[in-house]
């Protein structure tokens, strides 16, 4: 990183020991979940002699699990798309112009990060009960699109701010209309930011539990809600099998994000 | 869009230098197009966020009939009086507060050194470890909580190991204790603190530390007098995030703490979906929201004052 590297800049043995303990603390619960998923027993136990795929097989025939997975995937896709579609013009407005009310609107649109999800869930439930459309898939999409909007907005804003508007000005001065400028100049330049925003929004929708519990109905139970319900009732290793699949998928997404953007950029830009 | 296209081409879209005393036609046109761009999301938020929150507040003022389970048309502050005076709620709020303080302190104690050690690593270890530490943020909280309930259960791994080693005769009761909830929440939230400190470390100017070093300052002195003051904003904002998220945490306290160790979020949930006392549940939610916002904005204001004073 710099040429002045010295003994002083390295971690000592104590620091490394601390670091190893920290990693064990962070990873142990996840590793344990993955191990338990391969148990041949009927209860949550670490397999010692035999490994079995029976709990993964049982997922294949588990209609509750499959419908929850389908709901979560669709919900993630739809809400991330709605959210991104709303976030692109908003980010343009906030990043390219200074206008009265800008700061207020900006913090209003980021406020879902500050409001406890329980409160959001209760508020959504109240609204949809009055409108008599509680529990529908559309209402879930509407809620999730709001919840994940800040994530999409932040990444797209960062892409716009990092990209100077000279290209836009040049296109405009050469006679291109607003829409053409956006389509031919601005959008291609911020595509990575938009895609990253979409993925981050999708992940957050896919993982959302607390607010979703309030607005879900038996027909629209999402995967986290299904796991939560399983855990609070009867715990059998199929929960661990589902969780292992989720960990695996998340790892894959992380690797892809890391290849494209560098994971620390995505995560550091997040907060 | 007519107003937008009437702006002559070539007019720079960012024009901040003009004094705001008189609004020229170009500025007015730009404001119009800016508002047009932010309008859809703002309207969406008004309908799906502002209106529901107001509805929830109105709901919290209504009475509740425990016999019929109906919401009464009466309007009073009774639920708020109950929450503030009843020892049952008092205990729940106090428990949530203590939990938030404890989790935040532990996260700072282990997260700050970890971020610092990570920062001093060299690639490729540095990138790898960063992904290992921050990656769990992308994994569902329910999954991470399941891990802790497997580890801490009566037949769990920790009990099994302790029994094998002959350290204990009977399995320890670790699940459904505040200690377990605290540990699980620290696990869920400490990556956010590491992230926050990491961000301020990357802004740190290594030349200052080297200068201090070459002028004869010891390791500890450099840490205390040079590095720590520069990363303090990161520590403070990270601890604020951790505090706020612990105060409103739901899944981990519900699954690890169980029915007896209620916190504010699980109580609001139970009132809504268990007892079906919606007005009371709404009042608890409003109190949680107000306290949360007050703490966050108060903390931010105090920080700004401190740091502008120091820098200015």
mmCIF file of N, CA and C in Angstrom, chain A residues 59-107:
data_model
loop_
_atom_site.group_PDB
_atom_site.id
_atom_site.type_symbol
_atom_site.label_atom_id
_atom_site.label_comp_id
_atom_site.label_asym_id
_atom_site.label_seq_id
_atom_site.Cartn_x
_atom_site.Cartn_y
_atom_site.Cartn_z
ATOM 1 N N UNK A 59 -36.710 -31.857 0.809
ATOM 2 C CA UNK A 59 -37.102 -30.537 0.318
ATOM 3 C C UNK A 59 -37.732 -30.620 -1.069
ATOM 4 N N UNK A 60 -37.231 -31.599 -1.847
ATOM 5 C CA UNK A 60 -37.713 -31.752 -3.229
ATOM 6 C C UNK A 60 -39.208 -32.036 -3.271
ATOM 7 N N UNK A 61 -39.708 -32.732 -2.229
ATOM 8 C CA UNK A 61 -41.125 -33.089 -2.242
ATOM 9 C C UNK A 61 -41.933 -32.204 -1.288
ATOM 10 N N UNK A 62 -41.271 -31.197 -0.727
ATOM 11 C CA UNK A 62 -41.932 -30.343 0.251
ATOM 12 C C UNK A 62 -42.601 -29.175 -0.468
ATOM 13 N N UNK A 63 -43.922 -29.270 -0.622
ATOM 14 C CA UNK A 63 -44.639 -28.256 -1.402
ATOM 15 C C UNK A 63 -44.595 -26.885 -0.713
ATOM 16 N N UNK A 64 -44.675 -26.876 0.639
ATOM 17 C CA UNK A 64 -44.618 -25.614 1.383
ATOM 18 C C UNK A 64 -43.326 -24.868 1.081
ATOM 19 N N UNK A 65 -42.240 -25.619 1.136
ATOM 20 C CA UNK A 65 -40.930 -25.014 0.905
ATOM 21 C C UNK A 65 -40.821 -24.488 -0.521
ATOM 22 N N UNK A 66 -41.278 -25.319 -1.463
ATOM 23 C CA UNK A 66 -41.135 -24.913 -2.859
ATOM 24 C C UNK A 66 -41.956 -23.673 -3.182
ATOM 25 N N UNK A 67 -43.173 -23.614 -2.643
ATOM 26 C CA UNK A 67 -43.977 -22.429 -2.949
ATOM 27 C C UNK A 67 -43.372 -21.206 -2.265
ATOM 28 N N UNK A 68 -42.802 -21.395 -1.056
ATOM 29 C CA UNK A 68 -42.145 -20.263 -0.381
ATOM 30 C C UNK A 68 -40.958 -19.768 -1.193
ATOM 31 N N UNK A 69 -40.196 -20.712 -1.725
ATOM 32 C CA UNK A 69 -39.039 -20.336 -2.545
ATOM 33 C C UNK A 69 -39.481 -19.566 -3.788
ATOM 34 N N UNK A 70 -40.535 -20.098 -4.457
ATOM 35 C CA UNK A 70 -41.048 -19.409 -5.653
ATOM 36 C C UNK A 70 -41.517 -18.002 -5.310
ATOM 37 N N UNK A 71 -42.284 -17.891 -4.204
ATOM 38 C CA UNK A 71 -42.774 -16.569 -3.805
ATOM 39 C C UNK A 71 -41.610 -15.612 -3.569
ATOM 40 N N UNK A 72 -40.594 -16.084 -2.834
ATOM 41 C CA UNK A 72 -39.475 -15.206 -2.506
ATOM 42 C C UNK A 72 -38.728 -14.765 -3.753
ATOM 43 N N UNK A 73 -38.506 -15.703 -4.685
ATOM 44 C CA UNK A 73 -37.783 -15.355 -5.903
ATOM 45 C C UNK A 73 -38.560 -14.325 -6.713
ATOM 46 N N UNK A 74 -39.859 -14.599 -6.921
ATOM 47 C CA UNK A 74 -40.674 -13.667 -7.706
ATOM 48 C C UNK A 74 -40.777 -12.319 -7.035
ATOM 49 N N UNK A 75 -40.989 -12.380 -5.710
ATOM 50 C CA UNK A 75 -41.105 -11.143 -4.944
ATOM 51 C C UNK A 75 -39.828 -10.320 -5.078
ATOM 52 N N UNK A 76 -38.685 -10.994 -4.978
ATOM 53 C CA UNK A 76 -37.413 -10.291 -5.104
ATOM 54 C C UNK A 76 -37.263 -9.652 -6.475
ATOM 55 N N UNK A 77 -37.580 -10.429 -7.517
ATOM 56 C CA UNK A 77 -37.433 -9.916 -8.882
ATOM 57 C C UNK A 77 -38.357 -8.718 -9.117
ATOM 58 N N UNK A 78 -39.625 -8.891 -8.751
ATOM 59 C CA UNK A 78 -40.603 -7.827 -9.011
ATOM 60 C C UNK A 78 -40.289 -6.569 -8.204
ATOM 61 N N UNK A 79 -40.027 -6.743 -6.895
ATOM 62 C CA UNK A 79 -39.845 -5.547 -6.071
ATOM 63 C C UNK A 79 -38.527 -4.854 -6.410
ATOM 64 N N UNK A 80 -37.480 -5.637 -6.723
ATOM 65 C CA UNK A 80 -36.212 -5.002 -7.100
ATOM 66 C C UNK A 80 -36.391 -4.221 -8.410
ATOM 67 N N UNK A 81 -37.191 -4.759 -9.314
ATOM 68 C CA UNK A 81 -37.401 -4.076 -10.590
ATOM 69 C C UNK A 81 -38.199 -2.784 -10.394
ATOM 70 N N UNK A 82 -39.291 -2.871 -9.636
ATOM 71 C CA UNK A 82 -40.085 -1.664 -9.354
ATOM 72 C C UNK A 82 -39.200 -0.613 -8.677
ATOM 73 N N UNK A 83 -38.447 -1.080 -7.678
ATOM 74 C CA UNK A 83 -37.602 -0.184 -6.905
ATOM 75 C C UNK A 83 -36.563 0.508 -7.784
ATOM 76 N N UNK A 84 -35.888 -0.275 -8.635
ATOM 77 C CA UNK A 84 -34.861 0.298 -9.502
ATOM 78 C C UNK A 84 -35.481 1.265 -10.503
ATOM 79 N N UNK A 85 -36.650 0.887 -11.038
ATOM 80 C CA UNK A 85 -37.310 1.758 -12.007
ATOM 81 C C UNK A 85 -37.649 3.108 -11.378
ATOM 82 N N UNK A 86 -38.024 3.088 -10.087
ATOM 83 C CA UNK A 86 -38.302 4.349 -9.399
ATOM 84 C C UNK A 86 -37.016 5.074 -9.026
ATOM 85 N N UNK A 87 -35.967 4.289 -8.742
ATOM 86 C CA UNK A 87 -34.742 4.896 -8.204
ATOM 87 C C UNK A 87 -33.918 5.603 -9.278
ATOM 88 N N UNK A 88 -33.981 5.144 -10.536
ATOM 89 C CA UNK A 88 -33.148 5.761 -11.581
ATOM 90 C C UNK A 88 -33.513 7.239 -11.796
ATOM 91 N N UNK A 89 -34.805 7.549 -12.084
ATOM 92 C CA UNK A 89 -35.119 8.980 -12.234
ATOM 93 C C UNK A 89 -34.857 9.770 -10.956
ATOM 94 N N UNK A 90 -35.168 9.155 -9.789
ATOM 95 C CA UNK A 90 -34.960 9.863 -8.531
ATOM 96 C C UNK A 90 -33.488 10.216 -8.348
ATOM 97 N N UNK A 91 -32.628 9.244 -8.628
ATOM 98 C CA UNK A 91 -31.192 9.480 -8.476
ATOM 99 C C UNK A 91 -30.731 10.576 -9.425
ATOM 100 N N UNK A 92 -31.276 10.585 -10.678
ATOM 101 C CA UNK A 92 -30.944 11.645 -11.632
ATOM 102 C C UNK A 92 -31.316 13.000 -11.058
ATOM 103 N N UNK A 93 -32.532 13.101 -10.543
ATOM 104 C CA UNK A 93 -33.012 14.358 -9.987
ATOM 105 C C UNK A 93 -32.157 14.815 -8.813
ATOM 106 N N UNK A 94 -31.802 13.866 -7.939
ATOM 107 C CA UNK A 94 -31.072 14.235 -6.724
ATOM 108 C C UNK A 94 -29.597 14.509 -7.003
ATOM 109 N N UNK A 95 -29.031 13.788 -7.979
ATOM 110 C CA UNK A 95 -27.589 13.922 -8.202
ATOM 111 C C UNK A 95 -27.256 15.074 -9.141
ATOM 112 N N UNK A 96 -28.168 15.398 -10.079
ATOM 113 C CA UNK A 96 -27.821 16.367 -11.109
ATOM 114 C C UNK A 96 -28.359 17.770 -10.854
ATOM 115 N N UNK A 97 -29.270 17.910 -9.887
ATOM 116 C CA UNK A 97 -29.867 19.227 -9.657
ATOM 117 C C UNK A 97 -29.781 19.611 -8.193
ATOM 118 N N UNK A 98 -29.726 20.908 -7.957
ATOM 119 C CA UNK A 98 -29.907 21.438 -6.600
ATOM 120 C C UNK A 98 -31.233 22.165 -6.596
ATOM 121 N N UNK A 99 -32.118 21.800 -5.706
ATOM 122 C CA UNK A 99 -33.421 22.472 -5.682
ATOM 123 C C UNK A 99 -33.959 22.507 -4.260
ATOM 124 N N UNK A 100 -34.862 23.451 -3.991
ATOM 125 C CA UNK A 100 -35.399 23.533 -2.632
ATOM 126 C C UNK A 100 -36.141 22.244 -2.290
ATOM 127 N N UNK A 101 -35.956 21.741 -1.089
ATOM 128 C CA UNK A 101 -36.623 20.508 -0.683
ATOM 129 C C UNK A 101 -35.813 19.269 -0.992
ATOM 130 N N UNK A 102 -34.649 19.443 -1.636
ATOM 131 C CA UNK A 102 -33.853 18.293 -2.040
ATOM 132 C C UNK A 102 -33.435 17.449 -0.844
ATOM 133 N N UNK A 103 -32.898 18.096 0.184
ATOM 134 C CA UNK A 103 -32.425 17.351 1.348
ATOM 135 C C UNK A 103 -33.559 16.617 2.056
ATOM 136 N N UNK A 104 -34.693 17.312 2.156
ATOM 137 C CA UNK A 104 -35.844 16.696 2.832
ATOM 138 C C UNK A 104 -36.287 15.449 2.074
ATOM 139 N N UNK A 105 -36.399 15.562 0.741
ATOM 140 C CA UNK A 105 -36.825 14.415 -0.059
ATOM 141 C C UNK A 105 -35.809 13.294 0.049
ATOM 142 N N UNK A 106 -34.525 13.662 0.013
ATOM 143 C CA UNK A 106 -33.472 12.655 0.129
ATOM 144 C C UNK A 106 -33.600 11.873 1.433
ATOM 145 N N UNK A 107 -33.782 12.576 2.562
ATOM 146 C CA UNK A 107 -33.854 11.797 3.805
ATOM 147 C C UNK A 107 -35.179 11.068 3.933
#
